[in-house]
Short mmCIF file of C-alpha atoms in Angstrom, two decimals:
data_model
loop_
_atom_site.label_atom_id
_atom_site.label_comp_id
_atom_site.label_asym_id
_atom_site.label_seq_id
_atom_site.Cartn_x
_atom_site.Cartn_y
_atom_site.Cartn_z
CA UNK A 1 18.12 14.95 5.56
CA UNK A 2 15.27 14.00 3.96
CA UNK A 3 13.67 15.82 0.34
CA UNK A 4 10.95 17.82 -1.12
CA UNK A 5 7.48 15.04 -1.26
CA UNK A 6 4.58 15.19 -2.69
CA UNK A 7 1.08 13.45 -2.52
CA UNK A 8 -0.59 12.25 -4.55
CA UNK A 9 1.96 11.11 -7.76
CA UNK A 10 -0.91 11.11 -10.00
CA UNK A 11 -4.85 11.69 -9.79
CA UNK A 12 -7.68 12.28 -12.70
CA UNK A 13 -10.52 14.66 -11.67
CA UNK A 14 -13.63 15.80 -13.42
CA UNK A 15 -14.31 19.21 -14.54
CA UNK A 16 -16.07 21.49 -11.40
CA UNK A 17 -14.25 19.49 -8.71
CA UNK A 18 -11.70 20.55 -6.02
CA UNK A 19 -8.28 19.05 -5.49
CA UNK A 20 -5.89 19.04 -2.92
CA UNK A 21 -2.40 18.58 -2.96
CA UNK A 22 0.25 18.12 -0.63
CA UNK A 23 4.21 18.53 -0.14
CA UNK A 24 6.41 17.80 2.48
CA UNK A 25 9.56 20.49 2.50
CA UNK A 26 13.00 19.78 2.62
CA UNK A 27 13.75 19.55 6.64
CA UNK A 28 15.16 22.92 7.44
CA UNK A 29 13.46 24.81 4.69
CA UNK A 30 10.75 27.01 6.01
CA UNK A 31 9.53 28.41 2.44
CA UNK A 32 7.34 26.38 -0.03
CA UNK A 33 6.28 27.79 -3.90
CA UNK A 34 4.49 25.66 -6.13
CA UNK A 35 4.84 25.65 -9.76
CA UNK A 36 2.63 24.46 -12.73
CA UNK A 37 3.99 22.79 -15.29
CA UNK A 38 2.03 22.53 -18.89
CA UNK A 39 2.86 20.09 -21.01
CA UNK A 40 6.00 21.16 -22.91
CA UNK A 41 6.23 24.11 -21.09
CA UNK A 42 8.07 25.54 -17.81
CA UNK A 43 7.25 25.51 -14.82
CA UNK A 44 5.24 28.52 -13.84
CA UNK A 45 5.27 30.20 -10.67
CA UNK A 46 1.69 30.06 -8.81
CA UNK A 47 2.47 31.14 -5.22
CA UNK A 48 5.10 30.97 -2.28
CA UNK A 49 4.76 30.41 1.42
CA UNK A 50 6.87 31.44 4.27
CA UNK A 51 6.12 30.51 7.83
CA UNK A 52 2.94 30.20 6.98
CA UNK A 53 1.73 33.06 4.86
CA UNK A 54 1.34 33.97 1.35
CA UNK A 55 4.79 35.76 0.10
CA UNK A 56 3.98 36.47 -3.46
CA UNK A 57 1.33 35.21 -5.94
CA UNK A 58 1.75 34.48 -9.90
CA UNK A 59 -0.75 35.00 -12.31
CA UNK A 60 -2.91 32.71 -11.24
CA UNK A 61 -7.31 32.96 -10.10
CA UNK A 62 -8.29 33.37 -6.98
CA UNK A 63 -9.47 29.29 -7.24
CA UNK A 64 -6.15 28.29 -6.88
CA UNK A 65 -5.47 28.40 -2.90
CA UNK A 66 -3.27 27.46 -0.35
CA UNK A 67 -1.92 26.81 3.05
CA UNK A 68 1.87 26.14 5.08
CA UNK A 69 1.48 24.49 8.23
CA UNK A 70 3.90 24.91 10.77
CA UNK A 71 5.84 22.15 10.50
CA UNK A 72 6.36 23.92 6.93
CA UNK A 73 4.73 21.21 4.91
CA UNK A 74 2.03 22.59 2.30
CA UNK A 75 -1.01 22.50 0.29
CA UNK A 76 -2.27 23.28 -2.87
CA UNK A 77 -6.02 23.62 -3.55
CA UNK A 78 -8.03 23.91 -6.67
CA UNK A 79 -11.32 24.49 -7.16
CA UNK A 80 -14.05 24.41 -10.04
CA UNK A 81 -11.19 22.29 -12.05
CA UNK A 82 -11.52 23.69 -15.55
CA UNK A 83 -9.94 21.11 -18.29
CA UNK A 84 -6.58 23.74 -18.77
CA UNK A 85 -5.58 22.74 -14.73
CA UNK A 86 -4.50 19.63 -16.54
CA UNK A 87 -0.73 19.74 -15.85
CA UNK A 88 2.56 18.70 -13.47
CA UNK A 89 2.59 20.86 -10.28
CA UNK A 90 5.40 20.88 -8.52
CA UNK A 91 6.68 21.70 -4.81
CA UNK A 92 9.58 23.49 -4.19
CA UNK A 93 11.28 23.92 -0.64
CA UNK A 94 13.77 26.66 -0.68
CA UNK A 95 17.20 26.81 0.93
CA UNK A 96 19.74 29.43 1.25
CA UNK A 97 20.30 29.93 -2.26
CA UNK A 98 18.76 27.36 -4.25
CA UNK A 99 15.35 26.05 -4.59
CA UNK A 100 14.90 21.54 -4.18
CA UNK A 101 11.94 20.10 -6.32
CA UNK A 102 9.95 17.42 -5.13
CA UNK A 103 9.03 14.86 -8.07
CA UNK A 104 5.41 16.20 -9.14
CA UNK A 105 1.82 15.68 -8.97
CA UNK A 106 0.59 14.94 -12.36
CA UNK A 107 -3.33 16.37 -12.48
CA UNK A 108 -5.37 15.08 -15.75
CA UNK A 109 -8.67 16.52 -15.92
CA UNK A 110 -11.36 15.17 -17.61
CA UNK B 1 8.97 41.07 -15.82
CA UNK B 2 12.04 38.92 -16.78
CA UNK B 3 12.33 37.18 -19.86
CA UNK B 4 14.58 34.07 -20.31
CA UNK B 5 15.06 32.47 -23.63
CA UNK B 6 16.79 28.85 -23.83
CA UNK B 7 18.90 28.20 -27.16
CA UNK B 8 19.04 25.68 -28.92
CA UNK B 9 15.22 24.17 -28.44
CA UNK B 10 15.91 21.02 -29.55
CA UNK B 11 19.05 18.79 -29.86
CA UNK B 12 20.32 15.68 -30.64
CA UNK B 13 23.51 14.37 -29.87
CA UNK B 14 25.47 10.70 -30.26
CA UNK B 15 26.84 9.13 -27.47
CA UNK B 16 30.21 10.75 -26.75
CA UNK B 17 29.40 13.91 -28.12
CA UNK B 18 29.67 17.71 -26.48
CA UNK B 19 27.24 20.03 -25.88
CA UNK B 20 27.22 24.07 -25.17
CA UNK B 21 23.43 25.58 -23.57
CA UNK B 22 22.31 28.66 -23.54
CA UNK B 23 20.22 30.44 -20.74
CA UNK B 24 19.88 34.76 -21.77
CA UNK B 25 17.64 36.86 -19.80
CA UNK B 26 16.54 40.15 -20.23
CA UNK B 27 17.66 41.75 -16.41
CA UNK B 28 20.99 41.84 -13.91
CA UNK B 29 20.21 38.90 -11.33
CA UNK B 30 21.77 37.65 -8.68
CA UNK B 31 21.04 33.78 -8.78
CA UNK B 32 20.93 31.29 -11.58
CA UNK B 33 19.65 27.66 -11.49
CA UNK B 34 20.15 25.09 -13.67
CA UNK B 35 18.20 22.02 -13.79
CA UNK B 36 17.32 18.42 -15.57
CA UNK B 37 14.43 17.72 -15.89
CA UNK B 38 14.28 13.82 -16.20
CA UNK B 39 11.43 12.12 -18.55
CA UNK B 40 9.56 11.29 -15.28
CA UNK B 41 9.01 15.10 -14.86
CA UNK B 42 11.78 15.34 -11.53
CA UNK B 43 13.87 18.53 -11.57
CA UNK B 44 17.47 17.76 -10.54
CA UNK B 45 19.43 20.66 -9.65
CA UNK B 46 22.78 21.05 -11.49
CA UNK B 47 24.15 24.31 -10.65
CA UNK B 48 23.70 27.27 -8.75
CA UNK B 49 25.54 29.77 -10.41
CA UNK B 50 25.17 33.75 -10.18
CA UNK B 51 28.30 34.34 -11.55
CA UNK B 52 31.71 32.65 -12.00
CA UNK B 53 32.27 28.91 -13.45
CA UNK B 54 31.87 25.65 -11.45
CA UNK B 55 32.31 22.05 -12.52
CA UNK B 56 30.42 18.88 -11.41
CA UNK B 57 32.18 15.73 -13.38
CA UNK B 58 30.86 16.12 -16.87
CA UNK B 59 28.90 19.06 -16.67
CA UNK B 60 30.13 22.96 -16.01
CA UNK B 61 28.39 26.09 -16.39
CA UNK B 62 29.41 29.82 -16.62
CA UNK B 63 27.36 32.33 -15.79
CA UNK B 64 28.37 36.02 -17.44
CA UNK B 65 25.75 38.40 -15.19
CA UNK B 66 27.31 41.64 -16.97
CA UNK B 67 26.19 40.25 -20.01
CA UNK B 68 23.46 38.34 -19.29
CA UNK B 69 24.15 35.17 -19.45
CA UNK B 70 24.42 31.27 -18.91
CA UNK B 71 26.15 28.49 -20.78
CA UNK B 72 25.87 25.14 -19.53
CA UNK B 73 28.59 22.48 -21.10
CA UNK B 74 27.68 18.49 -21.30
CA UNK B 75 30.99 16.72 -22.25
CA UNK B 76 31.13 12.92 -22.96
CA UNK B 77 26.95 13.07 -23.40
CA UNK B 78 25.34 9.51 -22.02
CA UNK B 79 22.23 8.51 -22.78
CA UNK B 80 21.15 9.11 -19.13
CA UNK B 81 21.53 12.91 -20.25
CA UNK B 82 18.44 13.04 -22.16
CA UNK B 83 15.43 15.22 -21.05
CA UNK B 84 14.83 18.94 -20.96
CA UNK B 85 17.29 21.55 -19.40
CA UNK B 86 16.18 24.20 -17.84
CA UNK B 87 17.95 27.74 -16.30
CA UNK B 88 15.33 30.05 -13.82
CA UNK B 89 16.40 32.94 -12.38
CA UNK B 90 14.40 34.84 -9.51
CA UNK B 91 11.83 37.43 -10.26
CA UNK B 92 12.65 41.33 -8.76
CA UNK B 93 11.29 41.94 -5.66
CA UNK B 94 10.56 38.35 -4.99
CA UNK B 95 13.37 36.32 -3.35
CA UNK B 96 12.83 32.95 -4.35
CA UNK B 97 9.97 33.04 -7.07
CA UNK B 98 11.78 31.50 -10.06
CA UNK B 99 10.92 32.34 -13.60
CA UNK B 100 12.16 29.47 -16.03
CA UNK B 101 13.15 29.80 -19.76
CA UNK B 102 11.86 28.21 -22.57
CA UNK B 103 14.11 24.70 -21.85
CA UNK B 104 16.34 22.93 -24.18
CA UNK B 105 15.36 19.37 -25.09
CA UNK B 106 18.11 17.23 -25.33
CA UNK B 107 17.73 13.63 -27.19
CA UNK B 108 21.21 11.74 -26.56
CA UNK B 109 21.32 8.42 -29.25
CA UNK B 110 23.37 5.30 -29.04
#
């Protein structure tokens, strides 16, 4: 059984560019939520997908997008990167009861 | 929605020494997390635990839902211990959006 990835581990974008990124669920999990983590903060909840649709939304702008696939994997787009998107997001693949974190794409924006 | 507050913020602890967390939130849930979050930003799951007490080596947790909340217990603290703990519960009406506390830093010293 393999765990929650992620791609890429780290990146550095300019302000006004678009990012993707990407997680791989836990095999057998068909929900994905993504969290963004601020430094010295918690993780905050940005949106979940299940079987491929949108299942909830955070408090976070329309520029913040994404898509399930159907082998459950995910993605995470933002656009028109402001210098705040500078943070850990995180992947989470859900099971029965508990939700499995993959290891974080850390996002600097300059 | 929710609120979970995370006491003590900060602590620092020889090696050898014990350790009570606390997780409080404001609402009845029915699931509790608890995680470590290691210095390279991974969150390790510890313990599921809506209710009840469980035990995994050096760690245990009880979770009091009629009174709203969490202690975690570190016994024997290694070094390897250090980071930031975290308890999330789920949002209402949202099955597997987690909301996270505030986190407890934990520094353990030779």
């Amino acid at each position: 059984e393999t765990g929650v990835t992620q791609s890429p581990t780290h990146l550095i974008k300019t302000r006004g560019q678009q990012v993707t990124l990407r997680c791989s669920s836990q095999s057998g999990h068909n929900t994905v939520s993504w969290y963004q983590q601020a430094l010295g903060q918690g993780p905050q909840f940005i949106f979940q997908y299940y079987r491929e649709e949108e299942n909830g939304r955070g408090n976070f702008p329309p520029r913040f997008s994404g898509l399930q696939f159907p082998n459950y994997s995910s993605e995470l787009n933002v656009n028109a990167l402001e210098l705040d998107d500078s943070a850990l997001y995180l992947c989470a693949s859900s099971g029965v009861y508990e939700q499995y974190f993959g290891p974080g794409t850390r996002l600097t924006v300059t | 929605g929710i609120q979970v507050e995370q006491s003590p913020p900060d602590l620092i602890l020889q090696e050898g020494a014990n350790s009570t967390l606390r997780c409080n939130f404001s609402d009845s849930v029915n699931n509790l997390q608890w995680f470590h979050q290691n210095p390279w930003g991974q969150l390790i799951n510890l313990f599921y635990i809506p209710s009840g007490t469980k035990q995994n080596g050096r760690l245990s947790a009880t979770t009091v839902a009629t009174e709203r909340y969490s202690l975690l217990y570190i016994s024997s603290s290694q070094t390897t211990d250090s980071g930031v703990y975290f308890c999330a519960v789920p949002s209402a009406g949202t099955a597997s959006k987690l909301t996270f506390g505030t986190g407890t830093r934990l520094q353990v010293t030779l």
